[in-house]
C-alpha atoms as one frame of an Amber mdcrd trajectory, in Angstrom:
protein
-198.685  82.130 150.175-197.825  85.877 151.232-194.532  86.842 151.314-192.561
  87.030 153.495-194.512  84.113 156.276-195.676  86.395 159.224-194.212  84.742
 162.029-192.049  85.584 164.441-188.968  86.726 161.854-191.398  88.946 160.192
-193.960  90.884 162.278-194.209  93.583 163.255-196.584  94.747 166.399-197.894
  97.705 167.736-197.258  97.127 171.744-200.876  96.704 172.247-200.613  94.109
 170.354-197.330  92.802 171.437-199.192  93.249 175.033-202.324  91.215 174.510
-200.438  88.871 173.004-198.554  88.150 175.563-201.905  88.270 177.617-203.119
  85.499 175.257-200.297  83.312 176.211-199.841  83.774 180.068-204.001  83.079
 179.872-202.636  79.227 179.156-201.131  78.883 181.681-197.947  79.871 181.173
-196.142  81.101 184.678-194.534  83.995 184.515-191.797  83.846 185.776-190.807
  80.491 183.449-191.396  83.537 181.204-188.905  86.308 182.413-185.700  83.183
 183.384-186.699  82.313 179.646-185.766  85.381 178.043-183.751  86.830 181.242
-180.838  83.629 180.217-180.948  84.090 176.198-180.341  87.787 177.312-177.399
  86.997 179.110-175.930  84.172 176.588-175.996  87.122 174.151-174.048  89.041
 176.152-171.492  86.089 176.759-172.017  85.869 172.574-169.774  89.205 172.886
-167.388  89.176 176.599-165.384  92.193 174.323-167.659  94.429 175.384-167.583
  92.737 179.400-164.562  93.260 179.704-164.579  95.975 181.335-167.496  95.651
 184.321-171.234  95.065 184.012-173.488  97.503 185.441-177.231  96.510 185.802
-179.558  99.818 186.092-182.801  98.053 187.254-186.559  99.485 186.982-189.450
  99.035 188.728-191.604  96.251 186.635-190.819  93.518 184.136-187.916  94.575
 182.602-186.150  94.918 185.779-186.688  91.522 186.332-185.357  90.859 182.888
-182.523  92.300 184.095-182.007  90.822 187.270-181.991  86.875 185.528-179.108
  88.567 183.083-177.654  89.783 186.293-177.760  86.222 187.406-176.771  84.244
 184.725-173.821  87.063 183.688-172.212  87.152 188.001-172.605  82.930 187.921
-170.844  83.393 184.506-167.857  84.908 186.367-168.031  88.862 184.851-168.645
  91.538 187.252-171.955  92.411 187.709-173.294  95.023 189.952-176.842  96.836
 189.902-177.875 100.555 190.520-182.097 100.308 191.370-183.292 104.007 191.085
-186.837 103.626 192.127-188.813 101.740 193.856-189.163  97.815 192.692-192.948
  97.213 192.969-192.872  94.211 190.441-193.122  90.706 193.930-190.971  88.868
 191.209-188.823  91.672 190.289-188.435  91.502 194.429-187.784  87.817 194.455
-185.230  88.517 191.532-184.054  91.137 193.530-183.388  89.098 196.699-181.944
  86.662 194.658-179.448  88.315 193.157-178.365  90.477 196.515-178.004  87.075
 198.225-175.645  85.536 195.616-173.492  88.377 196.587-173.502  90.575 193.838
-173.180  94.378 194.942-175.323  97.509 194.572-174.831 101.018 193.602-175.922
 103.261 195.707-175.758 106.484 194.692-175.866 108.074 190.917-173.531 106.072
 188.949-170.587 107.861 187.349-171.612 108.780 183.584-167.822 107.500 182.742
-168.159 103.969 184.351-166.646 102.525 181.898-168.069  99.131 182.406-171.300
  97.700 180.197-173.587  99.364 181.002-177.151  96.531 180.224-180.575  99.525
 180.328-183.309  96.934 182.062-185.815  99.982 183.108-189.412 100.616 181.411
-189.386  97.699 178.165-192.156  96.962 176.296-195.651 100.262 177.830-193.946
 102.899 177.995-195.499 106.404 177.751-194.929 108.589 180.616-191.681 110.811
 180.125-188.819 110.188 182.029-187.841 110.659 185.523-185.735 114.129 184.933
-182.065 112.493 187.105-182.953 109.858 184.648-183.315 111.330 181.278-180.260
 113.909 182.507-178.071 110.780 183.144-178.206 108.499 180.275-177.928 111.713
 177.844-174.303 111.823 180.565-173.921 107.984 179.198-174.134 108.799 175.588
-171.539 111.884 175.800-168.815 109.721 178.079-168.996 106.522 176.802-171.139
 105.915 173.460-171.672 102.955 172.507-171.042 100.605 176.545-175.075 100.625
 177.229-177.371  97.957 175.878-180.739  98.245 175.553-183.257  94.922 176.967
-186.677  95.275 174.732-186.712  99.147 174.383-185.354 102.535 175.093-186.127
 103.742 178.407-187.918 107.049 177.195-188.508 105.553 174.005-192.383 105.398
 171.957-192.637 101.977 170.841-194.978 102.307 168.600-193.669 105.264 166.790
-190.245 104.933 167.572-189.721 108.563 168.790-188.102 109.747 172.369-190.868
 110.682 174.896-190.632 114.916 176.595-187.292 114.398 178.028-185.207 112.138
 175.886-184.479 108.393 175.374-180.778 106.510 176.063-178.871 106.057 173.001
-178.665 102.015 173.299-174.576 100.380 170.983-178.282  97.305 170.851-181.217
  96.504 171.422-182.324  92.728 172.791-186.058  92.994 171.968-188.050  90.458
 172.967-190.740  87.160 171.494-191.919  90.584 168.516-190.211  92.537 166.899
-192.108  96.545 167.230-192.576  98.938 165.579-190.973 101.595 166.994-188.261
 100.379 166.948-187.641 100.251 163.040-188.439 102.821 162.274-186.033 106.021
 161.283-186.916 107.876 163.653-185.011 105.331 166.210-181.533 104.186 164.657
-180.471 106.715 166.541-181.082 104.915 169.984-181.592 101.359 169.217-178.719
 100.675 167.827-178.070  97.057 166.749-181.203  95.130 167.276-181.291  91.680
 167.795-184.440  89.830 167.802-184.887  87.683 171.525-186.701  85.095 170.510
-189.013  83.236 172.904-191.331  80.767 170.898-193.901  82.881 171.242-196.836
  79.932 169.823-198.038  80.280 166.235-201.147  80.126 167.321-200.799  83.243
 168.351-200.274  84.508 165.337-204.061  84.553 163.359-204.546  88.045 164.345
-200.754  89.477 162.874-201.956  88.001 160.164-205.317  90.332 158.855-203.277
  93.456 157.073-200.084  92.468 158.937-197.425  94.004 158.313-194.346  93.077
 158.225-190.227  93.498 158.012-188.465  92.342 154.975-184.652  92.117 154.668
-181.826  90.707 152.885-181.955  87.071 154.124-185.562  87.284 152.826-184.559
  87.919 149.374-183.720  83.624 148.777-187.520  83.395 149.523-188.439  86.372
 146.987-191.010  85.871 144.650-189.662  87.464 141.079-191.299  86.663 137.825
-190.450  84.527 135.514-191.058  84.816 131.286-191.222  81.731 130.136-187.351
  80.115 128.862-188.127  81.135 124.946-190.089  83.965 125.789-188.995  87.043
 123.481-187.806  90.777 123.716-191.481  91.658 124.308-192.760  88.545 126.146
-190.344  89.850 128.697-191.548  93.527 129.761-192.971  96.651 127.505-191.393
 100.235 130.053-191.795 103.245 128.452-190.249 105.766 131.134-190.752 109.399
 131.061-188.411 111.215 132.129-185.886 114.092 132.229-186.175 117.662 131.184
-183.569 121.435 130.485-183.137 121.530 133.793-182.935 118.469 134.587-181.127
 116.492 132.578-179.433 113.082 134.257-182.434 111.839 136.262-183.613 110.456
 132.488-180.400 109.144 132.362-180.138 107.496 135.651-184.072 105.930 135.443
-183.301 104.342 132.508-180.263 102.983 134.036-182.285 101.924 136.475-184.649
 100.419 133.903-182.316  98.393 132.370-181.423  96.940 135.611-184.404  95.156
 136.239-183.842  93.284 133.079-187.161  94.535 131.482-187.109  92.609 127.638
-187.924  96.496 126.088-187.377  99.757 126.939-187.682 103.260 125.148-187.806
 106.587 126.240-189.537 109.664 126.205-186.420 112.616 126.911-186.162 116.443
 126.159-184.441 117.121 123.402-181.252 117.215 124.720-180.996 113.277 126.060
-182.620 111.936 123.217-179.796 113.313 120.600-177.471 111.734 122.618-179.047
 108.428 124.146-177.715 105.942 121.236-174.567 106.932 122.505-174.238 106.318
 125.955-177.169 103.193 126.490-177.734 102.110 122.894-180.675  98.986 123.762
-183.349 101.762 124.067-185.922 103.050 121.595-186.298 106.893 121.364-189.601
 106.617 121.275-189.516 110.963 120.524-187.537 113.873 122.104-190.285 115.588
 124.252-189.943 119.568 124.043-189.810 121.548 127.001-192.104 124.104 128.555
-191.649 127.829 129.129-189.838 126.616 132.712-187.145 123.894 131.540-189.558
 121.568 132.751-190.892 118.651 130.024-194.429 119.355 128.082-194.910 115.868
 127.996-198.692 116.255 128.079-199.946 116.496 124.330-196.459 113.402 123.092
-198.340 111.113 125.560-201.741 112.200 124.186-200.729 111.159 121.430-199.192
 107.421 122.245-200.830 103.912 121.653-200.083 102.788 125.629-201.633  99.664
 125.019-198.980  98.380 123.856-197.213  98.739 126.959-197.183  95.896 130.018
-195.493  99.336 132.263-195.752 103.079 132.603-193.068 105.327 134.641-193.686
 109.287 134.620-191.749 111.335 136.868-188.247 111.522 137.887-186.474 115.223
 136.318-189.362 116.105 134.782-189.103 119.818 135.654-191.953 122.183 136.491
-195.065 121.753 134.769-198.088 124.772 135.157-200.566 122.560 132.582-203.570
 121.310 134.165-202.625 117.327 134.862-206.191 116.058 134.387-206.061 116.921
 130.277-202.414 115.807 130.673-203.065 112.748 131.856-206.133 111.337 130.277
-204.020 108.668 128.830-202.762 107.013 131.273-205.710 107.807 133.597-207.209
 105.468 130.385-204.523 103.003 130.356-204.736  99.379 131.491-200.965  98.905
 132.095-199.286  99.542 135.209-198.588 103.936 136.293-195.015 104.584 138.177
-195.198 107.902 139.415-192.051 109.177 141.105-190.897 112.303 142.502-192.703
 115.740 139.365-194.474 113.111 138.688-196.207 112.747 141.824-195.283 116.136
 142.298-197.508 117.561 139.525-199.996 115.095 140.195-200.723 116.191 144.040
-201.114 120.357 142.489-204.053 119.182 139.983-207.768 120.341 141.349-208.052
 116.524 142.140-205.248 115.259 143.814-205.166 111.882 144.528-208.192 111.604
 143.682-206.954 111.244 140.104-205.718 107.168 140.865-209.771 106.170 141.640
-210.520 106.348 138.360-207.507 104.387 136.977-207.640 101.755 134.708-204.943
  99.619 135.340-202.852  99.185 138.895-200.899 102.009 139.380-197.069 102.303
 142.069-195.813 105.469 143.615-192.408 106.434 145.001-192.642 109.195 146.723
-190.055 111.151 149.540-191.241 112.353 153.176-192.048 116.167 151.518-193.261
 114.770 148.124-195.710 113.058 150.346-197.172 115.208 152.256-197.722 117.479
 149.680-199.736 114.371 147.664-201.171 113.678 151.141-201.332 117.149 152.812
-204.746 115.240 155.548-202.809 112.176 156.136-199.798 112.812 158.995-196.456
 111.560 158.998-194.835 110.987 161.963-196.014 107.070 162.215-195.210 105.744
 158.441-196.173 102.589 158.090-199.805 103.980 159.251-199.756 106.946 157.163
-197.960 105.080 154.192-201.243 102.674 154.295-203.311 105.433 154.990-202.744
 106.440 151.341-202.709 102.709 150.373-206.680 102.717 151.163-207.834 105.153
 150.164-206.310 105.828 146.715-205.687 102.701 144.848-202.732 102.491 145.052
-199.201 100.567 145.982-197.170 103.360 148.102-193.955 102.530 148.601-192.695
 106.034 150.728-188.415 106.028 150.610-186.699 106.906 153.536-183.699 104.242
 155.729-186.455 101.851 157.246-188.352 102.256 153.285-192.969 101.031 153.847
-194.513  99.238 150.944-198.390  99.332 151.890-201.024  98.172 148.838-204.134
  99.069 148.539-205.600  95.109 150.521-204.020  96.937 153.432-199.903  94.160
 153.994-197.811  97.172 154.369-193.758  96.072 154.821-191.017  97.772 156.576
-186.825  97.206 154.506-185.639  96.458 157.396-181.507  96.467 155.541-179.691
  98.578 153.242-177.097 101.449 153.288-177.428 104.691 154.600-175.492 105.412
 151.581-179.037 104.620 149.368-180.149 108.679 151.021-178.233 110.504 147.571
-179.034 112.279 144.580-179.838 109.954 141.775-180.751 107.282 143.385-184.155
 107.594 143.818-184.687 107.809 139.922-182.431 104.156 139.699-185.036 103.434
 141.580-187.925 104.562 139.959-186.191 103.265 136.953-185.022 100.075 137.944
-189.040  99.039 139.931-191.021 100.131 137.204-188.876  97.749 134.630-189.597
  94.615 137.196-192.833  95.421 137.313-193.649  95.489 133.296-191.883  91.985
 133.720-194.425  91.381 137.170-197.069  92.906 134.713-196.066  90.450 131.523
-195.821  87.211 133.667-199.883  87.221 133.899-199.631  89.284 137.619-202.125
  91.496 139.554-203.467  92.103 143.067-201.329  91.631 146.019-199.147  89.882
 144.048-198.029  92.833 141.470-198.466  94.630 144.776-196.006  92.499 146.593
-193.424  93.507 143.229-192.619  96.384 144.427-191.523  95.305 148.080-188.734
  92.813 145.492-187.619  95.758 143.260-187.033  97.731 146.726-185.264  95.060
 148.496-182.963  93.477 145.928-182.080  98.378 145.277-181.277  98.468 148.782
-179.981  95.166 149.098-177.342  96.580 145.983-176.596  99.262 148.307-175.055
  97.534 150.234-173.634  94.914 149.400-171.508  97.443 146.229-168.085  97.615
 147.053-166.616  98.902 144.018-168.882 102.485 144.998-171.536 103.880 146.184
-172.454 106.255 143.200-176.191 105.388 141.478-173.654 104.874 138.383-171.323
 101.549 140.470-175.260 100.584 142.752-176.758 100.629 138.565-174.232  98.026
 137.805-173.925  96.017 140.931-178.555  95.381 140.420-177.354  94.221 137.027
-174.919  91.985 137.837-176.940  90.131 140.521-180.600  90.196 138.697-178.097
  87.705 135.854-176.244  86.234 139.064-176.277  82.114 138.901-177.196  82.796
 143.010-179.121  86.098 141.920-180.824  86.336 145.896-177.236  85.594 148.091
-176.050  89.868 146.588-172.805  89.778 149.569-171.421  86.717 147.916
């Protein structure tokens, strides 16, 4: 069974997929008016559950299509609940069903604002202008009033389905700008653009309005699915479980190659993350200044050897690694804080290409691979699985031919061509497997974007991966564990109440892994 399940709570869809799904659903005989009424009533119920937002009245911005019809149903329901409601129709209503709802709302006595409303209006604005399938920029006057609204009354606008002016696939504002909502009530399934980094400032808090999409319509979405993952999915997350009597070498054997004269702290943070993962045996290959004191800081670790540094103060890891017996390991992590290295990648990394276990490449490990003659093509000849954890700039250096404006597709293309599982870091991190499954983390903490936490993530993911390999996981089951590690890391950062430093989050991670109920780390 895949994790999480490809259902309405987890599927992320393109606007084209959502349109196709709606067309098939309506073709079954479902009346459009019934669906519009169901959706509008549910949106109104959500609004009524936030009475403090409605205390100064409501102005519904009604668009020309069915999104405007949804807004009119909301206006109807709020008016019947005795909320002071007005409507404003800045464009001629085009859809007959929307026109019918308009006539009914006016018959109920809901007043219509004839002139352009004051952007400083204290009422809550409910924006129902365009919704799904926006492709053209907003009219200049609408874009201006929405921007003025944000400046004068921030947090006093919510959007229905999609904020006006926002591309539903990329999450980027169309030319001219987009509405900035306190909350967005999206219908049926979550559109991919709503959870992208570029959309965060426009979407606000995202809430999915249940429309009752039939299970049979999900079949096309389960081929190479794109899924959102959040803290709620920790309860169903598959985890590597060693036999109860397993010794330390059966619980994951990891080698961490990290740090340099220039970046000494990176090795310590990566090793702390690895320890928090619960891996049974962790070896460290670190520069001399770190190796000589590591036993005082992390006495449980085995320091394989102090690795020399080069003239650029980067770790000279190639010759040392060539002499090691990597076959005894489950996982090798290479990258955090390595610094510069002008040696030829292919001559240094031959042992890694032949290594049958899991290779985790992070930070300068990725940068050094990117500067090699083969680049990512080197990964295609690896004997074992590979995970990589780039941020956007590192990704761009390694995959310069892949556009990064849509992270979901960028990560999928990188995984397809390289054969590696790719974790593309961001406010909403994306993990793509070589088998076409893409998962996006939609919970976490802004504090996770700070110095040191990437090193912690690399170490934790590598240790978690070592445990998974030791348990015999491979293929898609192994790739899934990179998402699991990233989610645990993100939730530890979100739920850490003592501090937001890397060391504090390491401590929280270790507690969560060992707690009686580790999949509810905020309890």
